[in-house]
Amino acid sequence: MSNTTEKCLVLKQSEINALKKLIMYIKFSCKEAESLLYAGSPLINNIFDKLLEIDDFKAESKYFYKQENVTNEQFIRKKIQKDQDETLNKADEKLILELFKACLHPFSSSKDV
């Protein structure tokens, strides 16, 4: 089994919407610190980007996600802080910044964090 072999999948617009909502829930609503594993996953971020490309509302969605979202930024920061408070293995600032950016995807950051 190869990780580089692309597969085709046919989705209805309602299924695209459902998957996008699921990813957004994991990133910006789920309060469990363990969800950071998925919220910051490059694979899940790639899936989200591919969903945007086939979305009937592609242009509108891309415009929306290019915007800053301070509420989501604050949520991600709190979730990362909660994770750091609960773990014995503290991450350095560089790793925390990378995680923050990955979790915030597809939104832009309001500043250079």
PDB file of C-alpha atoms in Angstrom:
ATOM      1  CA  MET A   1       0.000   0.000   0.000  1.00  0.00           C
ATOM      2  CA  SER A   2       1.450   3.316  -1.074  1.00  0.00           C
ATOM      3  CA  ASN A   3       0.835   6.610   0.700  1.00  0.00           C
ATOM      4  CA  THR A   4       1.411   8.494  -2.547  1.00  0.00           C
ATOM      5  CA  THR A   5      -1.241   6.784  -4.664  1.00  0.00           C
ATOM      6  CA  GLU A   6      -4.180   9.145  -5.106  1.00  0.00           C
ATOM      7  CA  LYS A   7      -7.714   7.779  -4.924  1.00  0.00           C
ATOM      8  CA  CYS A   8     -10.921   9.158  -6.377  1.00  0.00           C
ATOM      9  CA  LEU A   9     -13.999   9.806  -4.290  1.00  0.00           C
ATOM     10  CA  VAL A  10     -17.327  11.163  -5.490  1.00  0.00           C
ATOM     11  CA  LEU A  11     -19.171  13.340  -2.985  1.00  0.00           C
ATOM     12  CA  LYS A  12     -22.458  15.196  -3.012  1.00  0.00           C
ATOM     13  CA  GLN A  13     -22.376  18.856  -1.981  1.00  0.00           C
ATOM     14  CA  SER A  14     -24.189  17.935   1.233  1.00  0.00           C
ATOM     15  CA  GLU A  15     -21.426  15.428   2.042  1.00  0.00           C
ATOM     16  CA  ILE A  16     -18.756  18.062   1.350  1.00  0.00           C
ATOM     17  CA  ASN A  17     -20.569  20.418   3.718  1.00  0.00           C
ATOM     18  CA  ALA A  18     -20.809  17.721   6.385  1.00  0.00           C
ATOM     19  CA  LEU A  19     -17.100  16.904   6.194  1.00  0.00           C
ATOM     20  CA  LYS A  20     -16.140  20.581   6.327  1.00  0.00           C
ATOM     21  CA  LYS A  21     -18.383  21.061   9.384  1.00  0.00           C
ATOM     22  CA  LEU A  22     -16.845  18.021  11.068  1.00  0.00           C
ATOM     23  CA  ILE A  23     -13.326  19.351  10.534  1.00  0.00           C
ATOM     24  CA  MET A  24     -14.338  22.807  11.756  1.00  0.00           C
ATOM     25  CA  TYR A  25     -15.914  21.243  14.854  1.00  0.00           C
ATOM     26  CA  ILE A  26     -12.728  19.348  15.689  1.00  0.00           C
ATOM     27  CA  LYS A  27     -10.640  22.475  15.193  1.00  0.00           C
ATOM     28  CA  PHE A  28     -12.768  25.215  16.733  1.00  0.00           C
ATOM     29  CA  SER A  29     -15.490  23.707  18.944  1.00  0.00           C
ATOM     30  CA  CYS A  30     -14.177  20.509  20.505  1.00  0.00           C
ATOM     31  CA  LYS A  31     -12.665  21.492  23.859  1.00  0.00           C
ATOM     32  CA  GLU A  32     -10.781  18.253  24.448  1.00  0.00           C
ATOM     33  CA  ALA A  33      -7.039  18.916  24.354  1.00  0.00           C
ATOM     34  CA  GLU A  34      -6.551  15.512  22.725  1.00  0.00           C
ATOM     35  CA  SER A  35      -8.323  16.842  19.623  1.00  0.00           C
ATOM     36  CA  LEU A  36      -5.178  18.888  18.851  1.00  0.00           C
ATOM     37  CA  LEU A  37      -3.799  15.727  17.249  1.00  0.00           C
ATOM     38  CA  TYR A  38      -6.503  16.016  14.587  1.00  0.00           C
ATOM     39  CA  ALA A  39      -7.005  19.788  14.589  1.00  0.00           C
ATOM     40  CA  GLY A  40      -3.392  20.337  13.571  1.00  0.00           C
ATOM     41  CA  SER A  41      -3.001  17.314  11.313  1.00  0.00           C
ATOM     42  CA  PRO A  42      -1.417  18.140   7.937  1.00  0.00           C
ATOM     43  CA  LEU A  43      -3.397  15.264   6.409  1.00  0.00           C
ATOM     44  CA  ILE A  44      -6.711  16.620   7.665  1.00  0.00           C
ATOM     45  CA  ASN A  45      -5.735  20.133   6.543  1.00  0.00           C
ATOM     46  CA  ASN A  46      -4.990  18.724   3.074  1.00  0.00           C
ATOM     47  CA  ILE A  47      -8.364  16.992   2.997  1.00  0.00           C
ATOM     48  CA  PHE A  48     -10.044  20.267   3.935  1.00  0.00           C
ATOM     49  CA  ASP A  49      -8.197  22.074   1.124  1.00  0.00           C
ATOM     50  CA  LYS A  50      -9.299  19.413  -1.358  1.00  0.00           C
ATOM     51  CA  LEU A  51     -12.894  19.746  -0.158  1.00  0.00           C
ATOM     52  CA  LEU A  52     -12.690  23.496  -0.793  1.00  0.00           C
ATOM     53  CA  GLU A  53     -11.493  22.854  -4.341  1.00  0.00           C
ATOM     54  CA  ILE A  54     -14.556  20.768  -5.198  1.00  0.00           C
ATOM     55  CA  ASP A  55     -17.044  22.835  -3.196  1.00  0.00           C
ATOM     56  CA  ASP A  56     -19.857  24.468  -5.212  1.00  0.00           C
ATOM     57  CA  PHE A  57     -19.155  27.564  -3.117  1.00  0.00           C
ATOM     58  CA  LYS A  58     -15.402  27.452  -3.702  1.00  0.00           C
ATOM     59  CA  ALA A  59     -14.853  31.188  -4.273  1.00  0.00           C
ATOM     60  CA  GLU A  60     -17.023  32.238  -1.357  1.00  0.00           C
ATOM     61  CA  SER A  61     -15.453  29.664   0.946  1.00  0.00           C
ATOM     62  CA  LYS A  62     -11.911  30.645   0.015  1.00  0.00           C
ATOM     63  CA  TYR A  63     -12.738  34.304   0.626  1.00  0.00           C
ATOM     64  CA  PHE A  64     -14.289  33.462   4.001  1.00  0.00           C
ATOM     65  CA  TYR A  65     -11.335  31.373   5.164  1.00  0.00           C
ATOM     66  CA  LYS A  66      -8.782  34.016   4.146  1.00  0.00           C
ATOM     67  CA  GLN A  67     -10.255  36.257   6.828  1.00  0.00           C
ATOM     68  CA  GLU A  68      -8.840  36.520  10.313  1.00  0.00           C
ATOM     69  CA  ASN A  69     -10.936  34.930  13.030  1.00  0.00           C
ATOM     70  CA  VAL A  70      -9.872  36.159  16.453  1.00  0.00           C
ATOM     71  CA  THR A  71     -12.434  33.962  18.216  1.00  0.00           C
ATOM     72  CA  ASN A  72     -10.949  30.831  16.649  1.00  0.00           C
ATOM     73  CA  GLU A  73      -7.429  32.030  17.448  1.00  0.00           C
ATOM     74  CA  GLN A  74      -8.341  32.464  21.112  1.00  0.00           C
ATOM     75  CA  PHE A  75      -9.997  29.046  21.181  1.00  0.00           C
ATOM     76  CA  ILE A  76      -6.908  27.356  19.723  1.00  0.00           C
ATOM     77  CA  ARG A  77      -4.592  29.189  22.127  1.00  0.00           C
ATOM     78  CA  LYS A  78      -6.689  28.046  25.114  1.00  0.00           C
ATOM     79  CA  LYS A  79      -6.759  24.461  23.866  1.00  0.00           C
ATOM     80  CA  ILE A  80      -2.978  24.423  23.371  1.00  0.00           C
ATOM     81  CA  GLN A  81      -2.475  25.964  26.816  1.00  0.00           C
ATOM     82  CA  LYS A  82      -4.778  23.358  28.363  1.00  0.00           C
ATOM     83  CA  ASP A  83      -2.761  20.619  26.680  1.00  0.00           C
ATOM     84  CA  GLN A  84       0.505  22.118  27.929  1.00  0.00           C
ATOM     85  CA  ASP A  85      -0.903  22.417  31.452  1.00  0.00           C
ATOM     86  CA  GLU A  86      -1.924  18.748  31.445  1.00  0.00           C
ATOM     87  CA  THR A  87       1.246  17.236  29.993  1.00  0.00           C
ATOM     88  CA  LEU A  88       4.613  16.512  31.499  1.00  0.00           C
ATOM     89  CA  ASN A  89       6.349  16.903  28.121  1.00  0.00           C
ATOM     90  CA  LYS A  90       6.245  20.645  27.495  1.00  0.00           C
ATOM     91  CA  ALA A  91       6.659  21.806  23.897  1.00  0.00           C
ATOM     92  CA  ASP A  92       9.017  24.629  22.992  1.00  0.00           C
ATOM     93  CA  GLU A  93       7.705  27.914  21.584  1.00  0.00           C
ATOM     94  CA  LYS A  94       8.625  27.023  17.993  1.00  0.00           C
ATOM     95  CA  LEU A  95       6.621  23.795  18.120  1.00  0.00           C
ATOM     96  CA  ILE A  96       3.685  25.560  19.784  1.00  0.00           C
ATOM     97  CA  LEU A  97       3.690  28.191  17.015  1.00  0.00           C
ATOM     98  CA  GLU A  98       3.715  25.481  14.324  1.00  0.00           C
ATOM     99  CA  LEU A  99       0.848  23.685  16.064  1.00  0.00           C
ATOM    100  CA  PHE A 100      -1.097  26.933  16.406  1.00  0.00           C
ATOM    101  CA  LYS A 101      -0.776  27.692  12.678  1.00  0.00           C
ATOM    102  CA  ALA A 102      -1.714  24.137  11.702  1.00  0.00           C
ATOM    103  CA  CYS A 103      -4.750  24.164  13.991  1.00  0.00           C
ATOM    104  CA  LEU A 104      -5.845  27.584  12.745  1.00  0.00           C
ATOM    105  CA  HIS A 105      -5.742  26.436   9.113  1.00  0.00           C
ATOM    106  CA  PRO A 106      -7.526  27.432   6.848  1.00  0.00           C
ATOM    107  CA  PHE A 107      -7.893  30.799   8.603  1.00  0.00           C
ATOM    108  CA  SER A 108      -5.226  33.489   8.519  1.00  0.00           C
ATOM    109  CA  SER A 109      -3.676  34.667  11.743  1.00  0.00           C
ATOM    110  CA  SER A 110      -4.582  38.156  12.935  1.00  0.00           C
ATOM    111  CA  LYS A 111      -0.913  38.916  13.533  1.00  0.00           C
ATOM    112  CA  ASP A 112       2.522  37.397  13.462  1.00  0.00           C
ATOM    113  CA  VAL A 113       2.037  35.254  16.550  1.00  0.00           C
TER     114      VAL A 113
END
